[in-house]
Short mmCIF file of C-alpha atoms in Angstrom, two decimals:
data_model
loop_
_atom_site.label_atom_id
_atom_site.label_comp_id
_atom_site.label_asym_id
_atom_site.label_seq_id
_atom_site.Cartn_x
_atom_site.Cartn_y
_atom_site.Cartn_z
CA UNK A 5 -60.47 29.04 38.10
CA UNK A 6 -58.53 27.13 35.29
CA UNK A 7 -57.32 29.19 32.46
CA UNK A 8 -57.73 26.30 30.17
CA UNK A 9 -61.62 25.49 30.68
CA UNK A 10 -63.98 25.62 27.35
CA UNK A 11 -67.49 25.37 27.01
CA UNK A 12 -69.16 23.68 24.68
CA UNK A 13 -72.76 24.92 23.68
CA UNK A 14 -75.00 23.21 21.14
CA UNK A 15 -77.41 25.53 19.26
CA UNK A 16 -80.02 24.94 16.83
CA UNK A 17 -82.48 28.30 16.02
CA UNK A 18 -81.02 30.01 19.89
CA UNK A 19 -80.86 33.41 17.95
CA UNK A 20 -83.07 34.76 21.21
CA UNK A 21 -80.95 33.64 23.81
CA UNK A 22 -77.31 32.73 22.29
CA UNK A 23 -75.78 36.42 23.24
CA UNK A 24 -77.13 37.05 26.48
CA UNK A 25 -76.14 33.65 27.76
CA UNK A 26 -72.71 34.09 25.71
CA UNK A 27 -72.35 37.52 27.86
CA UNK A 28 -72.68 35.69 30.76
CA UNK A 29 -69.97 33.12 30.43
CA UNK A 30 -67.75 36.00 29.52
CA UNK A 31 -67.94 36.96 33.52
CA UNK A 32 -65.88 33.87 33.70
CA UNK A 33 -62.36 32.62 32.89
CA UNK A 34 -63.42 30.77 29.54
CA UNK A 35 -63.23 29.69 26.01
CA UNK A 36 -66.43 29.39 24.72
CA UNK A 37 -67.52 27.22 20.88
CA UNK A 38 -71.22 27.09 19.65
CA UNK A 39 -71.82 24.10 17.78
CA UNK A 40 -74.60 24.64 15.54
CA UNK A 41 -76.56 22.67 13.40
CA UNK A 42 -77.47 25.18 10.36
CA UNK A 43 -79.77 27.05 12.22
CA UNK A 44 -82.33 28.45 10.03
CA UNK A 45 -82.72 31.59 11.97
CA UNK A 46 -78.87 32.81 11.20
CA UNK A 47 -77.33 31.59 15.41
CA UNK A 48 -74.10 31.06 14.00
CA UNK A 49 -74.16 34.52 11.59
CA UNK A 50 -75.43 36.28 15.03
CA UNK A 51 -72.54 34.98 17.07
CA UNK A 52 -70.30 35.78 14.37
CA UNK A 53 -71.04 39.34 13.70
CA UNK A 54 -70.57 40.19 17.68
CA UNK A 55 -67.07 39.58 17.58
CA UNK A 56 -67.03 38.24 20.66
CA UNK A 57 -63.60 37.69 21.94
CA UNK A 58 -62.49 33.62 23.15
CA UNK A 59 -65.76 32.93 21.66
CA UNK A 60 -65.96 30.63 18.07
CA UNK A 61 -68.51 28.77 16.46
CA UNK A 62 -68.55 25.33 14.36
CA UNK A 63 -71.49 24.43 11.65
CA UNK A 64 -72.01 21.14 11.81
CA UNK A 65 -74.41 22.21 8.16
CA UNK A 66 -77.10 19.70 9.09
CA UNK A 67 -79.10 18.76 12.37
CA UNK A 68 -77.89 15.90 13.67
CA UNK A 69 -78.97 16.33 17.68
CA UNK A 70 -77.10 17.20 20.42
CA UNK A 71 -74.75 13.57 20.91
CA UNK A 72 -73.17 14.15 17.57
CA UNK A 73 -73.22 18.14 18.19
CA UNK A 74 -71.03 17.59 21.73
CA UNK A 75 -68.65 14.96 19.66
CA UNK A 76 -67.94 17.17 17.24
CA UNK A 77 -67.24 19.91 19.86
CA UNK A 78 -64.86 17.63 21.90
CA UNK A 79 -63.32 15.72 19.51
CA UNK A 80 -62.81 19.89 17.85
CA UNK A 81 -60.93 20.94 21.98
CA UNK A 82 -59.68 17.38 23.02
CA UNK A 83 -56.08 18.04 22.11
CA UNK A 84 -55.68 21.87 22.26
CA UNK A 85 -54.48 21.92 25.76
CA UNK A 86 -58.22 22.33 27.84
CA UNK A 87 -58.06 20.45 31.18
CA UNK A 88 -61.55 21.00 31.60
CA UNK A 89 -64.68 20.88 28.93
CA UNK A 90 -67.92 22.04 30.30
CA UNK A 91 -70.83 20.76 28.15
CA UNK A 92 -74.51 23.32 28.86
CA UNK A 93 -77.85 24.27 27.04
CA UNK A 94 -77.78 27.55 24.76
CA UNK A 95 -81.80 28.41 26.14
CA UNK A 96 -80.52 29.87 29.30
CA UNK A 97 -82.09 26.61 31.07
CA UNK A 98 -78.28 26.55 33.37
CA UNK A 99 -77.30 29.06 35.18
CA UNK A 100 -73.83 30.83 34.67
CA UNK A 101 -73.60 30.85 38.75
CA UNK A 102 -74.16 27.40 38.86
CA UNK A 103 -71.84 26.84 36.10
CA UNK A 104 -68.90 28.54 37.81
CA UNK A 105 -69.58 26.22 41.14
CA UNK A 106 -69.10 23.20 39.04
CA UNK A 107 -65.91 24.10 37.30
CA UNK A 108 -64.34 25.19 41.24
CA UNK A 109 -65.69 21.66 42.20
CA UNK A 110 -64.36 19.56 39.06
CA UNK A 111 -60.60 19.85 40.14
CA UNK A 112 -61.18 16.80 42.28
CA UNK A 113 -63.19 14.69 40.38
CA UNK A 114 -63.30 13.34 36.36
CA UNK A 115 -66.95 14.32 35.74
CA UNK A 116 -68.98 16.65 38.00
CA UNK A 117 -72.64 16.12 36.92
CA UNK A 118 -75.74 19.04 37.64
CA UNK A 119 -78.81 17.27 39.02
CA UNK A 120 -81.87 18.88 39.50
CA UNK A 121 -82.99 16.02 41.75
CA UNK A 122 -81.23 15.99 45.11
CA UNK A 123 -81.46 18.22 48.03
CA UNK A 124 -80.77 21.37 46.60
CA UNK A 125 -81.56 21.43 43.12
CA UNK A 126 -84.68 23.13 41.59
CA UNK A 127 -86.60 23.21 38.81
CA UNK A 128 -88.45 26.19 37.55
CA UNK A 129 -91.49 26.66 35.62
CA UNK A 130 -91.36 23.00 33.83
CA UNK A 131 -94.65 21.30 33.49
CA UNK A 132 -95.34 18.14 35.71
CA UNK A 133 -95.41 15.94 32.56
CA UNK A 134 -91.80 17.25 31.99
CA UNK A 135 -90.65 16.78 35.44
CA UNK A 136 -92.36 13.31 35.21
CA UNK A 137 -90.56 12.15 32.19
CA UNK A 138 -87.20 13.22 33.32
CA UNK A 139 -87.17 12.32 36.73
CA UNK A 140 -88.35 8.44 35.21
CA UNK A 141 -85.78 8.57 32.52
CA UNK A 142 -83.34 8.95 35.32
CA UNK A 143 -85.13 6.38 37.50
CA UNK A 144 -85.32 3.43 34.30
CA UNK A 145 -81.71 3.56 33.37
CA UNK A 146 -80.84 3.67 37.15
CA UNK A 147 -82.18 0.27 37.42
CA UNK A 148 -81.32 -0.98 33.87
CA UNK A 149 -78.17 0.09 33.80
CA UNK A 150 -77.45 -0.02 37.68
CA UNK A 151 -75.85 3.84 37.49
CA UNK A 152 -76.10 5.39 40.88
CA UNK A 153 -77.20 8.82 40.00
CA UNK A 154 -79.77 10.81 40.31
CA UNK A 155 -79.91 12.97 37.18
CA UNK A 156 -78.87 10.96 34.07
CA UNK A 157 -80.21 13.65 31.83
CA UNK A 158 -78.90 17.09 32.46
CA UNK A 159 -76.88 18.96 29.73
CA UNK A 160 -74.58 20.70 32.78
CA UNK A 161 -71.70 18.88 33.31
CA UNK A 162 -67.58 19.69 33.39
CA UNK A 163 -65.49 16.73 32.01
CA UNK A 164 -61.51 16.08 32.92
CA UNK A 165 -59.99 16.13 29.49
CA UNK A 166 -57.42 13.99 30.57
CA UNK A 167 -60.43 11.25 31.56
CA UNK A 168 -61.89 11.30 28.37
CA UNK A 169 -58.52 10.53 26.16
CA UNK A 170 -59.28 7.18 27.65
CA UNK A 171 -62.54 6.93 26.95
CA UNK A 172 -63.87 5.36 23.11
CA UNK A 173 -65.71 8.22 22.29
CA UNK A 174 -66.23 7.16 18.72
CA UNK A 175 -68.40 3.96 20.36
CA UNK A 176 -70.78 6.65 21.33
CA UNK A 177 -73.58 6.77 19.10
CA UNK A 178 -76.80 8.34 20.68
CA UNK A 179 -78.36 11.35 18.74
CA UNK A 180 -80.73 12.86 21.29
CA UNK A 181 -80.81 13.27 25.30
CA UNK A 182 -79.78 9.44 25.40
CA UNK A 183 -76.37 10.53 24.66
CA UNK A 184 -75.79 12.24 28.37
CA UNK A 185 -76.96 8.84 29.14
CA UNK A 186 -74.85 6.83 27.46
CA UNK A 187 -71.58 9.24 27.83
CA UNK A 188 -72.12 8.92 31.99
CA UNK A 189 -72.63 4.87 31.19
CA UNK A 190 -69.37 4.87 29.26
CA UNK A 191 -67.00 7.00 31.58
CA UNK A 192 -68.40 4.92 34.52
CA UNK A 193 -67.83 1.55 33.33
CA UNK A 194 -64.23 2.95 32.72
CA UNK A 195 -63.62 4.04 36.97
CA UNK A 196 -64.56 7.93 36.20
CA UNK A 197 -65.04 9.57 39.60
CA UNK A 198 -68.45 11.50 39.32
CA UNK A 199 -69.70 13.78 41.71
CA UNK A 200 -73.47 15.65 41.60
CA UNK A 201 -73.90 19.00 42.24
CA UNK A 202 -77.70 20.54 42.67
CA UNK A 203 -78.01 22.99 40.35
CA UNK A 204 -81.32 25.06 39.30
CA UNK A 205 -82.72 24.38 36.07
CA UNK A 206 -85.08 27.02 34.43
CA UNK A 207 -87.66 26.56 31.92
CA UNK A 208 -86.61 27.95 28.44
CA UNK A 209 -88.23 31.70 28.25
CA UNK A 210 -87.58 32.21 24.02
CA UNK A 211 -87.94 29.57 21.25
CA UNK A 212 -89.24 25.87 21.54
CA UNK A 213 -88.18 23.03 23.06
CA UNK A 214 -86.37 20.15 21.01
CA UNK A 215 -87.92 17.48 22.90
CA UNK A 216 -89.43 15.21 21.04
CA UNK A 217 -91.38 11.66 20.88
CA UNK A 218 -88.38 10.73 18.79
CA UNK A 219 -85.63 11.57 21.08
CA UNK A 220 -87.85 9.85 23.98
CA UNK A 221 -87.95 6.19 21.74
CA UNK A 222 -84.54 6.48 21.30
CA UNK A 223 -83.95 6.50 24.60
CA UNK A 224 -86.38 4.11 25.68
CA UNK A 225 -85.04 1.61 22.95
CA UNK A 226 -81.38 2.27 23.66
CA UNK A 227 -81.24 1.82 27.24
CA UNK A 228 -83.46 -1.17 27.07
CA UNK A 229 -81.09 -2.91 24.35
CA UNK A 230 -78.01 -2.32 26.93
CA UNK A 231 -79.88 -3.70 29.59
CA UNK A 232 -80.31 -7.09 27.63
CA UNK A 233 -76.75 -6.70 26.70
CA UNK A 234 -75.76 -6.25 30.52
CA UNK A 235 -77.75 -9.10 31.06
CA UNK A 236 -75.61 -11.98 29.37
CA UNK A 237 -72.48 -9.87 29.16
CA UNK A 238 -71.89 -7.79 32.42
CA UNK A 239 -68.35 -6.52 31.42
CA UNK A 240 -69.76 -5.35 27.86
CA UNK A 241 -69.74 -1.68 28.34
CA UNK A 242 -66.10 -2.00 30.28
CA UNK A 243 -65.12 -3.44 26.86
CA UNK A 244 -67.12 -1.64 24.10
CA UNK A 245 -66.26 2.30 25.47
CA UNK A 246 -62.50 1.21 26.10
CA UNK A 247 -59.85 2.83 24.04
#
């Protein structure tokens, strides 16, 4: 495994579950940064007191979501020498096994993508209405957007560093789960290579979920403005996301 992979873990009130999961990645050859979002239940003072070593932490001092949270992490790691940055929820929802498969299969590809939905993935203790609104957020930007992948939502992913130096990432500007969206839509229409991996996704066991009817209209509205925009300019996003 790489000596120059970080992770990149956005937090907002994961006191419960921040250290075990850190603990985890510690098993593996990493650099680890939190990005929280002035978590009212002290995350970032947590972190900080356990002196954990190759582990650091970045206050964004307001919640912003998890797009401008992952931005601020990579545009933070983008020059410091990384060749890989692996993006991941703080709730323990990704597994640190499943993790560690990605990053072995990322050497040959520029984004290797976690799906829960393909032969092999699973999904654990999420409600039906859950796995219902994921699995047709995935399916309505397939079509809009014409991606060909089968998980456009999950928070496990590895990125090539390299890849993403080419990519606008200031033209980015989703706030909730939209943004994995719209970061796949961007580093496809600019010839990434993206391979899926099944992973298994568990259901958070601590804290609440930070789904929300917002984050679902904003995704809803976004994808359905860049389908228009496809529409009567196909090479828009080839243009917009190029740097």
């Amino acid at each position: 495994m790489t000596h120059r992979t970080v992770v990149l873990i956005p937090t907002f009130n994961e006191s419960n579950s921040i250290l075990a999961l850190i603990q985890e990645l510690n098993q593996l050859n990493v650099d680890i940064i939190v990005i929280d979002d002035d978590s009212p239940d002290g995350t970032a003072d947590l972190i900080d007191k356990s002196h954990f070593d190759r582990v650091s932490v970045i206050n964004n001092g307001s919640k912003n979501g998890i797009g401008p949270a992952y931005l601020s992490g990579i545009n933070q790691v983008i020059s410091r020498g990384y060749e890989k940055i692996v993006t991941m929820d703080a709730d323990g929802s990704h597994l640190v096994s499943d993790v560690e498969k990605l990053i072995l299969k990322s050497s040959h590809f520029d984004v290797v993508m976690g799906t829960r939905w393909m032969p092999g993935g699973e999904v654990f203790n999420w409600s039906i209405n859950r796995q219902f609104l994921s699995k047709f957020g995935t399916w309505y930007a397939r079509k809009c957007l014409a991606l060909p992948f089968k998980d456009l939502t999950s928070g496990l992913r590895i990125y090539d560093v390299e890849f993403l130096k080419k990519v606008d990432l200031e033209a980015i500007r989703s706030n909730g789960y939209c943004f994995q969206i719209e970061m796949i839509k961007a580093l496809y229409s600019q010839g990434a290579t993206i391979s899926e991996e099944p992973i298994h996704f568990v259901e958070r066991r601590t804290g609440e979920s930070k789904m929300s009817g917002s984050i679902v209209i904003e995704a809803f509205l976004r994808v359905s403005w860049w389908a228009l925009k496809r529409r009567f300019k196909p090479n828009a996003d080839k243009l917009h996301y190029v740097k």
